[in-house]
Short mmCIF file of N, CA and C in Angstrom, two decimals:
data_model
loop_
_atom_site.label_atom_id
_atom_site.label_comp_id
_atom_site.label_asym_id
_atom_site.label_seq_id
_atom_site.Cartn_x
_atom_site.Cartn_y
_atom_site.Cartn_z
N MET A 1 0.96 -1.01 0.00
CA MET A 1 0.33 -0.15 0.17
C MET A 1 0.78 0.86 0.05
N ASN A 2 0.61 2.25 -1.26
CA ASN A 2 1.27 3.45 -0.62
C ASN A 2 0.72 4.36 -0.42
N ILE A 3 0.79 5.35 0.81
CA ILE A 3 0.54 5.88 1.77
C ILE A 3 1.27 7.51 1.39
N LEU A 4 0.61 8.86 1.12
CA LEU A 4 0.77 9.88 1.44
C LEU A 4 0.91 10.67 2.23
N CYS A 5 1.76 10.46 3.05
CA CYS A 5 1.49 11.76 4.38
C CYS A 5 1.71 13.22 4.24
N VAL A 6 1.06 14.17 3.97
CA VAL A 6 0.99 15.61 3.99
C VAL A 6 0.82 16.57 5.00
N CYS A 7 1.51 17.53 5.08
CA CYS A 7 1.59 18.41 6.31
C CYS A 7 2.22 20.11 4.79
N GLY A 8 2.06 21.66 5.52
CA GLY A 8 2.06 21.74 4.88
C GLY A 8 3.68 22.34 3.84
N ASN A 9 4.82 22.13 4.86
CA ASN A 9 5.54 21.95 4.03
C ASN A 9 6.55 20.93 3.64
N GLY A 10 6.05 20.00 3.80
CA GLY A 10 6.48 18.45 3.62
C GLY A 10 7.64 17.82 3.99
N ILE A 11 8.14 18.65 5.36
CA ILE A 11 9.29 18.03 5.82
C ILE A 11 9.46 18.05 7.65
N GLY A 12 8.25 18.59 8.20
CA GLY A 12 8.33 18.47 9.18
C GLY A 12 7.51 17.61 9.91
N THR A 13 6.00 18.38 10.08
CA THR A 13 5.38 17.11 10.77
C THR A 13 4.77 16.08 9.95
N SER A 14 5.06 16.16 8.36
CA SER A 14 4.29 14.93 7.30
C SER A 14 5.62 13.70 7.59
N VAL A 15 6.80 14.17 8.16
CA VAL A 15 7.91 13.17 8.52
C VAL A 15 7.94 12.12 9.58
N LEU A 16 7.37 13.18 10.60
CA LEU A 16 7.10 12.89 11.55
C LEU A 16 5.77 11.76 11.99
N LEU A 17 4.72 11.91 10.68
CA LEU A 17 3.63 11.42 10.56
C LEU A 17 3.89 9.31 10.00
N LYS A 18 5.07 10.21 9.17
CA LYS A 18 5.40 8.80 8.03
C LYS A 18 6.22 7.81 8.80
N VAL A 19 7.30 8.26 10.15
CA VAL A 19 7.18 7.35 10.91
C VAL A 19 6.71 6.86 11.67
N ASN A 20 5.92 7.40 12.30
CA ASN A 20 5.00 6.65 12.86
C ASN A 20 3.79 5.74 12.01
N VAL A 21 3.69 5.97 10.96
CA VAL A 21 2.85 5.12 9.86
C VAL A 21 3.55 3.98 9.66
N GLU A 22 4.52 3.62 9.76
CA GLU A 22 5.48 2.84 9.52
C GLU A 22 6.02 2.08 10.65
N GLN A 23 5.80 2.45 11.43
CA GLN A 23 6.41 1.85 12.67
C GLN A 23 5.04 1.00 13.00
N VAL A 24 3.63 1.76 13.19
CA VAL A 24 2.08 1.22 13.20
C VAL A 24 2.24 0.09 12.13
N ALA A 25 2.24 0.27 10.73
CA ALA A 25 2.20 -0.86 10.09
C ALA A 25 2.89 -2.09 10.11
N SER A 26 3.82 -1.77 10.57
CA SER A 26 4.97 -2.92 10.92
C SER A 26 4.72 -3.56 12.20
N ASP A 27 4.35 -3.30 13.14
CA ASP A 27 3.16 -3.74 13.94
C ASP A 27 2.42 -4.48 13.35
N MET A 28 1.28 -4.25 12.68
CA MET A 28 0.39 -4.52 12.27
C MET A 28 0.40 -5.73 10.72
N ASN A 29 1.76 -5.72 10.67
CA ASN A 29 2.41 -6.89 9.56
C ASN A 29 2.09 -6.26 7.96
N MET A 30 1.93 -4.84 7.76
CA MET A 30 1.09 -4.33 6.45
C MET A 30 2.45 -4.12 5.70
N ASP A 31 2.42 -4.25 4.62
CA ASP A 31 3.51 -3.47 3.62
C ASP A 31 3.41 -2.63 3.28
N VAL A 32 3.91 -1.53 3.63
CA VAL A 32 3.48 0.09 3.33
C VAL A 32 5.00 0.72 2.82
N ASN A 33 4.35 1.63 2.10
CA ASN A 33 5.64 2.80 1.23
C ASN A 33 4.87 3.92 1.26
N VAL A 34 5.84 4.59 2.31
CA VAL A 34 5.37 5.97 3.06
C VAL A 34 6.00 7.58 1.98
N THR A 35 5.22 7.78 1.39
CA THR A 35 5.89 9.01 1.05
C THR A 35 5.38 10.59 1.97
N THR A 36 6.39 11.90 1.97
CA THR A 36 5.43 12.56 2.55
C THR A 36 5.80 13.53 1.40
N SER A 37 4.86 14.98 1.40
CA SER A 37 4.66 15.78 0.16
C SER A 37 3.86 17.25 1.33
N ASP A 38 4.42 18.48 0.69
CA ASP A 38 3.88 19.69 1.02
C ASP A 38 2.00 19.85 0.57
N ALA A 39 1.65 20.73 1.04
CA ALA A 39 0.03 20.18 0.89
C ALA A 39 -0.16 20.79 -0.62
N GLY A 40 0.82 21.57 -1.10
CA GLY A 40 0.74 22.86 -2.49
C GLY A 40 0.71 21.54 -3.60
N SER A 41 1.81 20.25 -2.91
CA SER A 41 2.25 19.38 -4.08
C SER A 41 1.13 18.30 -4.49
N ALA A 42 0.81 18.22 -3.24
CA ALA A 42 0.07 16.63 -2.83
C ALA A 42 -1.30 16.73 -4.18
N LYS A 43 -1.69 17.54 -3.69
CA LYS A 43 -3.07 17.25 -5.22
C LYS A 43 -2.80 16.72 -6.07
N GLY A 44 -1.41 16.76 -7.02
CA GLY A 44 -0.73 16.40 -8.46
C GLY A 44 -0.33 15.18 -7.89
N THR A 45 0.02 14.90 -6.55
CA THR A 45 0.83 13.43 -6.40
C THR A 45 -0.18 12.64 -5.79
N ALA A 46 -1.48 12.92 -5.51
CA ALA A 46 -2.17 12.34 -4.59
C ALA A 46 -2.66 11.23 -4.84
N ASN A 47 -2.74 10.57 -5.99
CA ASN A 47 -3.50 9.72 -7.38
C ASN A 47 -2.57 8.78 -7.31
N MET A 48 -1.26 9.10 -7.07
CA MET A 48 -0.37 7.84 -7.70
C MET A 48 0.02 7.23 -6.08
N SER A 49 -0.95 7.44 -5.00
CA SER A 49 -0.79 6.85 -3.25
C SER A 49 -2.19 5.82 -3.49
N ASP A 50 -2.26 5.23 -2.77
CA ASP A 50 -3.83 4.24 -2.13
C ASP A 50 -4.18 5.26 -1.39
N LEU A 51 -3.95 6.15 -0.46
CA LEU A 51 -4.38 6.60 0.87
C LEU A 51 -3.29 7.86 0.82
N VAL A 52 -3.91 8.75 1.20
CA VAL A 52 -3.31 9.84 1.95
C VAL A 52 -3.45 10.42 3.59
N LEU A 53 -2.77 10.92 4.29
CA LEU A 53 -2.88 10.96 5.87
C LEU A 53 -2.75 12.27 5.41
N THR A 54 -3.55 13.30 6.18
CA THR A 54 -3.16 14.58 6.60
C THR A 54 -3.77 15.23 7.96
N SER A 55 -4.04 16.42 8.51
CA SER A 55 -4.21 17.04 9.17
C SER A 55 -5.93 17.53 8.81
N PRO A 56 -6.83 17.87 9.32
CA PRO A 56 -8.16 18.00 9.43
C PRO A 56 -7.86 19.81 8.35
N GLN A 57 -6.68 20.42 9.11
CA GLN A 57 -6.95 21.80 8.34
C GLN A 57 -6.36 21.73 6.58
N LEU A 58 -5.85 20.65 6.24
CA LEU A 58 -5.46 20.42 5.30
C LEU A 58 -5.72 19.81 4.07
N ALA A 59 -7.16 19.53 4.77
CA ALA A 59 -8.00 17.94 3.79
C ALA A 59 -8.42 18.94 2.98
N ALA A 60 -9.17 19.89 3.30
CA ALA A 60 -9.72 20.83 2.01
C ALA A 60 -9.22 20.84 0.98
N GLU A 61 -7.77 21.21 1.00
CA GLU A 61 -6.92 21.52 -0.36
C GLU A 61 -6.32 20.30 -1.23
N LEU A 62 -7.41 18.90 -0.58
CA LEU A 62 -7.10 17.74 -0.99
C LEU A 62 -8.59 17.44 -1.80
N GLU A 63 -9.32 18.30 -2.12
CA GLU A 63 -10.71 18.14 -2.41
C GLU A 63 -10.57 17.38 -3.75
N GLY A 64 -11.09 16.55 -4.29
CA GLY A 64 -10.93 16.31 -5.50
C GLY A 64 -10.36 15.24 -6.09
N VAL A 65 -9.30 14.49 -5.32
CA VAL A 65 -8.66 13.33 -5.28
C VAL A 65 -9.01 12.20 -5.72
N ASP A 66 -8.40 11.44 -6.26
CA ASP A 66 -9.92 9.95 -6.04
C ASP A 66 -9.22 8.76 -5.34
N VAL A 67 -8.48 8.92 -4.00
CA VAL A 67 -7.74 7.96 -3.11
C VAL A 67 -8.66 8.69 -2.39
N PRO A 68 -8.64 7.84 -0.98
CA PRO A 68 -9.12 8.40 0.34
C PRO A 68 -8.24 9.49 1.12
N VAL A 69 -8.94 9.89 1.72
CA VAL A 69 -7.96 11.21 2.04
C VAL A 69 -8.75 11.20 3.79
N GLU A 70 -7.46 10.58 4.86
CA GLU A 70 -7.48 10.62 5.94
C GLU A 70 -7.24 11.61 6.70
N THR A 71 -7.77 12.39 8.18
CA THR A 71 -7.20 12.89 8.77
C THR A 71 -6.98 12.74 10.01
N ILE A 72 -6.37 13.13 10.70
CA ILE A 72 -5.43 12.75 12.21
C ILE A 72 -5.00 14.06 12.70
N GLU A 73 -5.58 14.10 13.74
CA GLU A 73 -5.64 15.05 14.79
C GLU A 73 -4.22 15.13 15.38
N ASN A 74 -3.75 14.36 15.96
CA ASN A 74 -2.36 13.97 16.52
C ASN A 74 -1.60 13.11 15.54
N PHE A 75 -0.75 13.41 15.18
CA PHE A 75 0.13 12.81 14.33
C PHE A 75 1.26 12.01 15.02
N MET A 76 1.21 12.09 16.22
CA MET A 76 2.42 11.34 17.36
C MET A 76 1.49 10.42 17.79
N ASP A 77 0.12 10.24 17.58
CA ASP A 77 -0.63 9.35 18.59
C ASP A 77 -0.84 7.51 17.55
N PRO A 78 -0.11 6.43 17.99
CA PRO A 78 -0.07 5.72 16.82
C PRO A 78 -1.62 4.97 17.31
N ASP A 79 -2.27 5.14 18.22
CA ASP A 79 -3.36 4.77 18.06
C ASP A 79 -4.58 5.39 17.17
N GLU A 80 -4.30 6.43 16.96
CA GLU A 80 -5.15 7.07 15.88
C GLU A 80 -4.64 6.65 14.72
N VAL A 81 -3.68 6.43 14.27
CA VAL A 81 -2.62 6.01 13.13
C VAL A 81 -3.39 4.56 13.20
N LYS A 82 -3.02 3.76 14.23
CA LYS A 82 -3.69 2.46 13.74
C LYS A 82 -4.87 2.11 13.23
N LYS A 83 -6.27 3.25 14.40
CA LYS A 83 -7.21 3.07 13.93
C LYS A 83 -7.79 3.20 12.35
N ILE A 84 -7.06 4.11 11.82
CA ILE A 84 -7.10 4.67 10.10
C ILE A 84 -6.57 3.58 9.50
N LEU A 85 -5.41 2.77 9.31
CA LEU A 85 -4.26 1.82 8.64
C LEU A 85 -5.53 0.06 8.90
N GLU A 86 -6.21 0.39 10.12
CA GLU A 86 -6.56 -1.31 10.55
C GLU A 86 -8.12 -0.91 9.18
N LYS A 87 -8.74 0.55 8.90
CA LYS A 87 -9.68 0.78 7.51
C LYS A 87 -8.96 -0.14 6.13
N TYR A 88 -7.29 -0.06 6.18
CA TYR A 88 -6.85 -0.58 4.75
C TYR A 88 -6.71 -1.83 5.21
N ALA A 89 -6.34 -2.35 6.01
CA ALA A 89 -6.00 -3.63 5.85
C ALA A 89 -6.17 -5.02 5.09
N ASP A 90 -6.00 -5.46 4.51
CA ASP A 90 -6.44 -6.55 4.05
C ASP A 90 -5.41 -8.27 4.82
#
């Protein structure tokens, strides 16, 4: 599963979210490839992913993409990340 983590600049909180997603996915034995992006670029690249994770504040910027966009309130909360990944685990 390809997952895109999006924050305002693509180099700060999205990287922290990427690390947490990779750790949670590993704990769940999910095979994931996680990348990061800034909000401005994400709309153009989101369709190359299976899932987009971002904050509620940035989700509106991704309206119209053809993949699911899930929002995360606390990028550092592994339980919140796990709840979202469980929706997509097969």
